[in-house]
């Protein structure tokens, strides 16, 4: 049986491992954290949102970014300090503006496909992830924003998504807890929300029960294409593995596999370079707060319908009775995981204004680094060398697209490397 390594135990890595296991591969997942979904897949906005499939490659986004550059609490913020990676990424981002419409339509199609896979997996495997199927409501504060939404809606329709324009009175009927005055909105009944961490962790446990191996607390030191396998496949992955005992030293081991699927988020760029591939991912930081609904008034005052506020670029999801997730912002600041108070404050202020009955006394802040490609499309394909594959670079839509891209990459692996193969490579001795 073919041995496949999946690097990364976030949502894309775990869904990829599941899809490969279902096709009969011998799968090993490698991750530097102790558990699955402990980085970017830990506390995102929670939306499974085909209605947020619009790619960012537009002059409108660029102009807003320039306007917001020196506003600390702006929805989009870029550190102007020079960096070759950042500015080369930006140049490619601009070069993809002509592909805005086609990529938005294709992303919408992927999102619809992904939701079908995900719901089927959750039902088949019995995974509880606070899934709410109440739709997503986009709200707009002026005519210009609503007119822009109509144009985007036409692209979504071309991708197969049905949603409807709603009036201010319909907004109040859809989500009665929402305060404020709005020009109009769009409602997508088929979109939904859920806890990405609970789903990913639950699916990882399903994979483990099905025979997928996990090497956790393991940092990838080197990935080398050996070509020792059939048809020139074969990789070796050198790891530093954290010790089991507090007073023990880390161990360094090298493992051999027939193939590797790189699902390493922002780490995919460095791994790709080792394998001869350019994977131009840039980390774009997003923030969230999880508001603990500790009293009855907060329970009743928090929305159940998921929201996207176009002006502030803030999204919400209700994660069961006792938790309310609020997320937003995009920060171009390199591989920086700091949780900044001036980026968290707009989220708590937004809750106080739009949902004044919700107590923010216990609001848990979080930040994660979205792995973004310049064209805003995930990289789901084979690398230059046999046995190397990528499923990474999903940006702000990893949760939404993951189950579709996992199926796509598993199909590509199966086409290039059928399950039937000579005796598998053996694990190499410790270095």
CSV table of C-alpha atoms in Angstrom, one decimal, residues 13-400:
chain,number,residue,atom,x,y,z
A,13,UNK,CA,-4.6,18.6,6.4
A,14,UNK,CA,-7.2,16.6,8.3
A,15,UNK,CA,-9.8,16.6,5.5
A,16,UNK,CA,-7.0,15.6,3.1
A,17,UNK,CA,-5.9,12.7,5.3
A,18,UNK,CA,-9.5,11.6,5.6
A,19,UNK,CA,-10.0,11.7,1.8
A,20,UNK,CA,-6.8,9.7,1.1
A,21,UNK,CA,-7.6,7.2,3.8
A,22,UNK,CA,-11.0,6.6,2.2
A,23,UNK,CA,-9.3,5.8,-1.1
A,24,UNK,CA,-7.1,3.2,0.6
A,25,UNK,CA,-3.8,4.9,1.2
A,26,UNK,CA,-1.6,4.4,4.2
A,27,UNK,CA,-1.6,8.0,5.6
A,28,UNK,CA,0.6,9.7,8.2
A,29,UNK,CA,-0.2,13.2,9.4
A,30,UNK,CA,2.7,15.4,10.7
A,31,UNK,CA,2.1,18.5,12.8
A,32,UNK,CA,4.1,20.6,15.2
A,33,UNK,CA,1.3,21.0,17.6
A,34,UNK,CA,0.1,18.4,20.2
A,35,UNK,CA,-3.4,18.3,18.8
A,36,UNK,CA,-5.1,18.9,15.5
A,37,UNK,CA,-6.5,22.4,14.6
A,38,UNK,CA,-4.4,24.4,17.1
A,39,UNK,CA,-3.3,27.2,14.8
A,40,UNK,CA,-5.3,28.9,12.0
A,41,UNK,CA,-8.1,26.3,12.3
A,42,UNK,CA,-8.6,27.1,16.0
A,43,UNK,CA,-11.0,30.1,16.3
A,44,UNK,CA,-11.9,31.6,13.0
A,45,UNK,CA,-15.2,33.4,12.2
A,46,UNK,CA,-17.1,30.1,11.8
A,47,UNK,CA,-18.8,30.8,8.6
A,48,UNK,CA,-19.3,28.2,5.9
A,49,UNK,CA,-19.9,30.9,3.4
A,50,UNK,CA,-20.3,30.5,-0.3
A,51,UNK,CA,-21.7,34.1,0.0
A,52,UNK,CA,-18.2,35.3,1.0
A,53,UNK,CA,-16.5,33.8,-2.0
A,54,UNK,CA,-15.6,37.1,-3.7
A,55,UNK,CA,-11.8,37.2,-4.2
A,56,UNK,CA,-10.1,40.4,-3.0
A,57,UNK,CA,-8.3,41.2,-6.3
A,58,UNK,CA,-10.0,44.4,-7.3
A,59,UNK,CA,-9.1,48.1,-7.5
A,60,UNK,CA,-11.8,48.8,-4.9
A,61,UNK,CA,-9.9,46.6,-2.4
A,62,UNK,CA,-6.6,48.3,-3.3
A,63,UNK,CA,-8.0,51.8,-2.8
A,64,UNK,CA,-9.6,50.9,0.5
A,65,UNK,CA,-6.3,49.4,1.7
A,66,UNK,CA,-4.4,52.6,0.8
A,67,UNK,CA,-7.1,54.7,2.6
A,68,UNK,CA,-6.8,52.5,5.7
A,69,UNK,CA,-3.1,52.0,5.8
A,70,UNK,CA,-2.4,54.4,8.7
A,71,UNK,CA,-5.7,53.7,10.7
A,72,UNK,CA,-4.8,51.2,13.5
A,73,UNK,CA,-8.4,49.9,13.8
A,74,UNK,CA,-9.2,49.7,10.0
A,75,UNK,CA,-10.6,46.4,8.6
A,76,UNK,CA,-7.5,46.0,6.4
A,77,UNK,CA,-4.1,47.1,7.6
A,78,UNK,CA,-0.7,46.7,6.0
A,79,UNK,CA,2.6,47.3,7.7
A,80,UNK,CA,4.5,49.6,5.2
A,81,UNK,CA,7.9,48.3,6.3
A,82,UNK,CA,9.7,47.0,3.2
A,83,UNK,CA,9.8,43.2,2.6
A,84,UNK,CA,10.6,41.6,-0.7
A,85,UNK,CA,8.1,38.8,-0.1
A,86,UNK,CA,5.3,41.2,0.8
A,87,UNK,CA,5.8,43.5,-2.1
A,88,UNK,CA,6.4,40.8,-4.7
A,89,UNK,CA,3.2,39.1,-3.4
A,90,UNK,CA,1.4,42.5,-3.8
A,91,UNK,CA,2.6,42.8,-7.3
A,92,UNK,CA,1.2,39.4,-8.2
A,93,UNK,CA,-2.0,40.3,-6.4
A,94,UNK,CA,-2.4,43.3,-8.7
A,95,UNK,CA,-1.6,41.3,-11.7
A,96,UNK,CA,-4.6,39.0,-10.9
A,97,UNK,CA,-7.1,41.8,-10.9
A,98,UNK,CA,-8.2,40.9,-14.5
A,99,UNK,CA,-9.1,37.4,-13.1
A,100,UNK,CA,-11.4,38.8,-10.4
A,101,UNK,CA,-14.7,37.7,-12.0
A,102,UNK,CA,-13.6,34.2,-13.1
A,103,UNK,CA,-11.9,33.4,-9.8
A,104,UNK,CA,-15.0,34.6,-7.8
A,105,UNK,CA,-17.3,32.4,-9.9
A,106,UNK,CA,-14.9,29.4,-9.5
A,107,UNK,CA,-14.6,29.9,-5.7
A,108,UNK,CA,-18.3,30.0,-5.4
A,109,UNK,CA,-18.6,26.7,-7.2
A,110,UNK,CA,-16.0,25.1,-5.0
A,111,UNK,CA,-17.7,26.4,-1.8
A,112,UNK,CA,-21.0,24.8,-2.8
A,113,UNK,CA,-19.3,21.5,-3.7
A,114,UNK,CA,-17.4,21.6,-0.3
A,115,UNK,CA,-20.6,22.1,1.8
A,116,UNK,CA,-22.1,18.9,0.3
A,117,UNK,CA,-18.9,16.9,1.2
A,118,UNK,CA,-18.7,18.3,4.7
A,119,UNK,CA,-22.3,17.7,5.7
A,120,UNK,CA,-22.1,14.2,4.4
A,121,UNK,CA,-18.9,13.5,6.4
A,122,UNK,CA,-20.3,15.0,9.6
A,123,UNK,CA,-23.5,13.0,9.3
A,124,UNK,CA,-21.7,9.7,8.4
A,125,UNK,CA,-19.0,10.0,11.1
A,126,UNK,CA,-21.3,11.6,13.8
A,127,UNK,CA,-19.2,14.8,14.3
A,128,UNK,CA,-20.9,17.5,16.4
A,129,UNK,CA,-19.5,20.9,15.6
A,130,UNK,CA,-22.2,23.3,16.7
A,131,UNK,CA,-23.5,23.4,13.1
A,132,UNK,CA,-26.2,26.0,12.6
A,133,UNK,CA,-28.1,26.0,9.3
A,134,UNK,CA,-29.8,29.4,9.7
A,135,UNK,CA,-28.2,31.1,6.7
A,136,UNK,CA,-25.9,34.1,6.5
A,137,UNK,CA,-27.2,37.7,6.4
A,138,UNK,CA,-25.0,40.4,4.8
A,139,UNK,CA,-25.9,43.9,5.9
A,140,UNK,CA,-25.2,47.2,4.1
A,141,UNK,CA,-25.4,50.7,5.5
A,142,UNK,CA,-25.8,52.8,2.3
A,143,UNK,CA,-27.0,52.6,-1.3
A,144,UNK,CA,-23.5,52.4,-2.8
A,145,UNK,CA,-22.7,49.3,-0.8
A,146,UNK,CA,-26.0,47.7,-1.7
A,147,UNK,CA,-25.4,48.4,-5.4
A,148,UNK,CA,-22.0,46.8,-5.1
A,149,UNK,CA,-23.5,43.8,-3.5
A,150,UNK,CA,-25.9,43.4,-6.4
A,151,UNK,CA,-23.0,43.2,-8.8
A,152,UNK,CA,-21.2,40.6,-6.7
A,153,UNK,CA,-24.5,38.6,-6.3
A,154,UNK,CA,-24.6,38.3,-10.1
A,155,UNK,CA,-21.2,36.6,-10.0
A,156,UNK,CA,-22.4,34.3,-7.2
A,157,UNK,CA,-25.4,33.4,-9.3
A,158,UNK,CA,-23.1,32.4,-12.1
A,159,UNK,CA,-21.3,30.1,-9.7
A,160,UNK,CA,-24.7,28.5,-8.8
A,161,UNK,CA,-25.4,30.2,-5.5
A,162,UNK,CA,-28.9,31.4,-4.7
A,163,UNK,CA,-29.5,34.3,-2.4
A,164,UNK,CA,-32.0,37.1,-2.1
A,165,UNK,CA,-32.0,40.8,-1.5
A,166,UNK,CA,-33.7,41.9,1.7
A,167,UNK,CA,-35.2,45.2,3.0
A,168,UNK,CA,-34.5,46.8,6.4
A,169,UNK,CA,-37.7,45.3,7.7
A,170,UNK,CA,-36.8,41.9,6.4
A,171,UNK,CA,-33.4,42.2,8.1
A,172,UNK,CA,-35.1,42.8,11.4
A,173,UNK,CA,-37.4,39.8,10.9
A,174,UNK,CA,-34.4,37.5,10.0
A,175,UNK,CA,-32.4,38.6,13.0
A,176,UNK,CA,-34.5,40.4,15.6
A,177,UNK,CA,-31.6,41.0,18.1
A,178,UNK,CA,-29.7,43.2,15.6
A,179,UNK,CA,-29.6,46.9,16.5
A,180,UNK,CA,-28.9,49.8,14.1
A,181,UNK,CA,-30.1,51.3,10.9
A,182,UNK,CA,-29.3,49.6,7.5
A,183,UNK,CA,-30.0,50.4,3.9
A,184,UNK,CA,-30.5,46.8,2.9
A,185,UNK,CA,-28.9,43.4,2.8
A,186,UNK,CA,-28.6,40.0,1.1
A,187,UNK,CA,-29.6,36.7,2.7
A,188,UNK,CA,-28.2,33.3,1.8
A,189,UNK,CA,-30.3,30.6,3.4
A,190,UNK,CA,-28.0,27.7,2.2
A,191,UNK,CA,-24.9,29.0,4.0
A,192,UNK,CA,-24.2,27.9,7.6
A,193,UNK,CA,-21.8,28.2,10.5
A,194,UNK,CA,-19.9,25.9,12.8
A,195,UNK,CA,-16.9,25.4,15.1
A,196,UNK,CA,-13.9,24.7,12.9
A,197,UNK,CA,-11.9,23.4,15.8
A,198,UNK,CA,-14.5,20.9,16.9
A,199,UNK,CA,-15.0,19.6,13.4
A,200,UNK,CA,-11.3,19.3,12.6
A,201,UNK,CA,-10.4,17.7,16.0
A,202,UNK,CA,-13.4,15.3,15.7
A,203,UNK,CA,-12.4,14.3,12.1
A,204,UNK,CA,-8.8,13.8,13.3
A,205,UNK,CA,-10.1,11.3,15.9
A,206,UNK,CA,-12.2,9.6,13.2
A,207,UNK,CA,-9.0,9.3,11.0
A,208,UNK,CA,-7.1,7.9,13.9
A,209,UNK,CA,-9.7,5.2,14.5
A,210,UNK,CA,-9.5,4.3,10.8
A,211,UNK,CA,-5.8,3.7,11.0
A,212,UNK,CA,-4.3,7.1,10.1
A,213,UNK,CA,-1.0,7.7,12.0
A,214,UNK,CA,-0.2,11.0,13.7
A,215,UNK,CA,3.2,12.4,14.5
A,216,UNK,CA,2.5,15.3,16.7
A,217,UNK,CA,4.8,17.9,18.3
A,218,UNK,CA,7.1,17.4,15.4
A,219,UNK,CA,8.8,20.3,13.6
A,220,UNK,CA,9.7,19.7,9.9
A,221,UNK,CA,13.4,20.3,9.5
A,222,UNK,CA,13.8,19.2,5.9
A,223,UNK,CA,11.7,17.6,3.1
A,224,UNK,CA,13.8,15.9,0.4
A,225,UNK,CA,12.6,14.4,-2.9
A,226,UNK,CA,14.5,11.1,-3.3
A,227,UNK,CA,13.0,9.6,-6.4
A,228,UNK,CA,13.6,6.1,-4.9
A,229,UNK,CA,10.0,5.0,-5.5
A,230,UNK,CA,8.2,3.6,-8.5
A,231,UNK,CA,7.9,6.2,-11.3
A,232,UNK,CA,10.4,8.5,-9.6
A,233,UNK,CA,8.3,9.1,-6.5
A,234,UNK,CA,9.6,9.1,-2.9
A,235,UNK,CA,10.3,11.7,-0.2
A,236,UNK,CA,12.2,11.8,3.1
A,237,UNK,CA,11.0,14.1,5.9
A,238,UNK,CA,13.4,14.9,8.7
A,239,UNK,CA,11.7,15.9,11.9
A,240,UNK,CA,12.6,17.1,15.4
A,241,UNK,CA,10.1,15.5,17.8
A,242,UNK,CA,9.3,16.9,21.2
A,243,UNK,CA,10.2,14.6,24.1
A,244,UNK,CA,7.6,12.6,26.1
A,245,UNK,CA,9.2,13.4,29.4
A,246,UNK,CA,10.0,16.8,30.8
A,247,UNK,CA,13.7,16.1,31.3
A,248,UNK,CA,14.3,14.3,28.0
A,249,UNK,CA,15.8,15.8,24.9
A,250,UNK,CA,14.0,16.1,21.5
A,251,UNK,CA,14.7,13.3,19.0
A,252,UNK,CA,15.6,13.7,15.4
A,253,UNK,CA,14.2,11.2,13.0
A,254,UNK,CA,13.9,10.8,9.2
A,255,UNK,CA,10.9,9.1,7.7
A,256,UNK,CA,10.4,7.9,4.1
A,257,UNK,CA,7.2,8.0,2.2
A,258,UNK,CA,6.0,7.3,-1.3
A,259,UNK,CA,4.5,10.8,-1.6
A,260,UNK,CA,3.7,14.0,0.4
A,261,UNK,CA,0.8,16.4,0.4
A,262,UNK,CA,1.8,19.7,1.8
A,263,UNK,CA,-1.1,21.3,3.8
A,264,UNK,CA,1.1,23.4,6.1
A,265,UNK,CA,-0.6,26.8,5.9
A,266,UNK,CA,2.0,29.6,5.9
A,267,UNK,CA,4.7,27.0,6.3
A,268,UNK,CA,3.9,25.6,2.8
A,269,UNK,CA,6.1,28.2,1.1
A,270,UNK,CA,9.3,27.1,2.8
A,271,UNK,CA,8.5,23.4,2.3
A,272,UNK,CA,7.7,24.0,-1.4
A,273,UNK,CA,11.0,25.8,-1.9
A,274,UNK,CA,12.8,22.7,-0.6
A,275,UNK,CA,11.0,20.6,-3.2
A,276,UNK,CA,11.7,22.9,-6.1
A,277,UNK,CA,8.2,24.6,-6.2
A,278,UNK,CA,7.3,28.2,-5.8
A,279,UNK,CA,4.3,28.4,-3.4
A,280,UNK,CA,3.9,32.2,-3.0
A,281,UNK,CA,1.8,32.2,0.2
A,282,UNK,CA,1.7,35.3,2.4
A,283,UNK,CA,0.4,35.3,6.0
A,284,UNK,CA,-2.6,37.5,6.5
A,285,UNK,CA,-3.6,37.9,10.1
A,286,UNK,CA,-7.2,37.7,11.2
A,287,UNK,CA,-8.6,38.3,14.7
A,288,UNK,CA,-11.5,37.0,16.6
A,289,UNK,CA,-13.2,37.1,20.0
A,290,UNK,CA,-15.3,34.4,21.5
A,291,UNK,CA,-17.8,36.0,23.7
A,292,UNK,CA,-18.9,33.8,26.6
A,293,UNK,CA,-22.7,34.1,27.0
A,294,UNK,CA,-22.7,33.6,30.8
A,295,UNK,CA,-26.1,35.0,31.6
A,296,UNK,CA,-29.7,34.7,30.4
A,297,UNK,CA,-29.8,38.3,29.0
A,298,UNK,CA,-26.7,37.6,26.9
A,299,UNK,CA,-28.1,34.3,25.7
A,300,UNK,CA,-31.3,36.1,24.4
A,301,UNK,CA,-29.5,39.2,23.0
A,302,UNK,CA,-26.9,37.4,20.9
A,303,UNK,CA,-27.9,36.5,17.3
A,304,UNK,CA,-28.4,33.0,16.0
A,305,UNK,CA,-28.3,34.0,12.3
A,306,UNK,CA,-24.7,34.6,11.1
A,307,UNK,CA,-23.9,38.1,10.0
A,308,UNK,CA,-21.4,39.9,7.7
A,309,UNK,CA,-21.2,43.6,8.2
A,310,UNK,CA,-19.9,45.0,4.9
A,311,UNK,CA,-18.6,48.3,6.3
A,312,UNK,CA,-16.6,46.8,9.1
A,313,UNK,CA,-15.8,43.5,7.4
A,314,UNK,CA,-16.9,41.7,10.6
A,315,UNK,CA,-18.5,38.3,10.6
A,316,UNK,CA,-20.3,36.4,13.4
A,317,UNK,CA,-21.4,32.9,14.3
A,318,UNK,CA,-23.3,31.4,17.2
A,319,UNK,CA,-21.5,28.4,18.6
A,320,UNK,CA,-24.2,26.8,20.7
A,321,UNK,CA,-26.1,28.4,23.5
A,322,UNK,CA,-23.1,29.8,25.4
A,323,UNK,CA,-20.6,31.1,22.8
A,324,UNK,CA,-20.7,33.9,20.2
A,325,UNK,CA,-17.8,34.2,17.8
A,326,UNK,CA,-17.0,37.6,16.2
A,327,UNK,CA,-14.2,37.9,13.7
A,328,UNK,CA,-12.6,40.2,11.2
A,329,UNK,CA,-9.8,42.3,10.0
A,330,UNK,CA,-6.9,41.5,7.6
A,331,UNK,CA,-3.4,42.5,8.7
A,332,UNK,CA,-0.4,42.2,6.4
A,333,UNK,CA,2.4,42.1,8.9
A,334,UNK,CA,4.5,39.1,8.1
A,335,UNK,CA,4.7,36.0,10.3
A,336,UNK,CA,3.5,37.9,13.4
A,337,UNK,CA,1.1,36.2,15.8
A,338,UNK,CA,0.8,39.0,18.4
A,339,UNK,CA,-2.7,39.7,19.6
A,340,UNK,CA,-3.0,43.5,19.4
A,341,UNK,CA,-5.4,45.3,21.7
A,342,UNK,CA,-6.1,48.0,19.0
A,343,UNK,CA,-7.2,45.2,16.6
A,344,UNK,CA,-9.4,43.4,19.2
A,345,UNK,CA,-11.1,46.6,20.5
A,346,UNK,CA,-13.1,47.2,17.3
A,347,UNK,CA,-14.6,43.7,17.6
A,348,UNK,CA,-15.8,44.2,21.2
A,349,UNK,CA,-17.0,47.7,20.4
A,350,UNK,CA,-19.0,46.3,17.5
A,351,UNK,CA,-20.7,43.8,19.7
A,352,UNK,CA,-21.6,46.6,22.2
A,353,UNK,CA,-23.1,48.8,19.5
A,354,UNK,CA,-25.1,46.2,17.5
A,355,UNK,CA,-25.9,43.8,20.4
A,356,UNK,CA,-26.0,46.0,23.5
A,357,UNK,CA,-27.7,43.3,25.6
A,358,UNK,CA,-24.6,41.0,25.2
A,359,UNK,CA,-22.1,41.2,28.0
A,360,UNK,CA,-18.5,41.3,26.7
A,361,UNK,CA,-17.0,40.8,30.2
A,362,UNK,CA,-15.6,37.5,29.1
A,363,UNK,CA,-14.4,37.8,25.5
A,364,UNK,CA,-11.5,35.5,24.6
A,365,UNK,CA,-9.2,37.1,21.9
A,366,UNK,CA,-7.4,35.1,19.3
A,367,UNK,CA,-5.3,35.7,16.1
A,368,UNK,CA,-4.5,33.4,13.3
A,369,UNK,CA,-2.4,33.7,10.1
A,370,UNK,CA,-4.4,32.9,6.9
A,371,UNK,CA,-2.3,31.4,4.2
A,372,UNK,CA,-3.1,33.5,1.1
A,373,UNK,CA,-2.0,33.1,-2.6
A,374,UNK,CA,-1.8,36.3,-4.7
A,375,UNK,CA,-4.7,35.2,-6.9
A,376,UNK,CA,-6.8,34.3,-3.7
A,377,UNK,CA,-7.2,30.7,-5.0
A,378,UNK,CA,-6.0,27.7,-3.2
A,379,UNK,CA,-3.2,25.7,-4.7
A,380,UNK,CA,-4.5,22.2,-5.2
A,381,UNK,CA,-2.2,20.4,-7.6
A,382,UNK,CA,0.9,18.3,-8.1
A,383,UNK,CA,4.4,19.8,-7.6
A,384,UNK,CA,7.2,19.7,-10.2
A,385,UNK,CA,8.5,16.3,-8.9
A,386,UNK,CA,6.6,13.0,-8.8
A,387,UNK,CA,4.9,12.3,-5.5
A,388,UNK,CA,4.7,15.9,-4.4
A,389,UNK,CA,1.3,17.5,-4.0
A,390,UNK,CA,-0.1,20.7,-2.5
A,391,UNK,CA,-3.5,21.5,-0.9
A,392,UNK,CA,-2.8,24.9,0.7
A,393,UNK,CA,-3.2,28.7,0.4
A,394,UNK,CA,-7.0,28.8,1.1
A,395,UNK,CA,-6.8,32.3,2.7
A,396,UNK,CA,-10.0,33.4,4.5
A,397,UNK,CA,-12.0,30.4,3.0
A,398,UNK,CA,-10.1,27.4,4.3
A,399,UNK,CA,-13.1,26.3,6.5
A,400,UNK,CA,-15.5,26.8,3.6
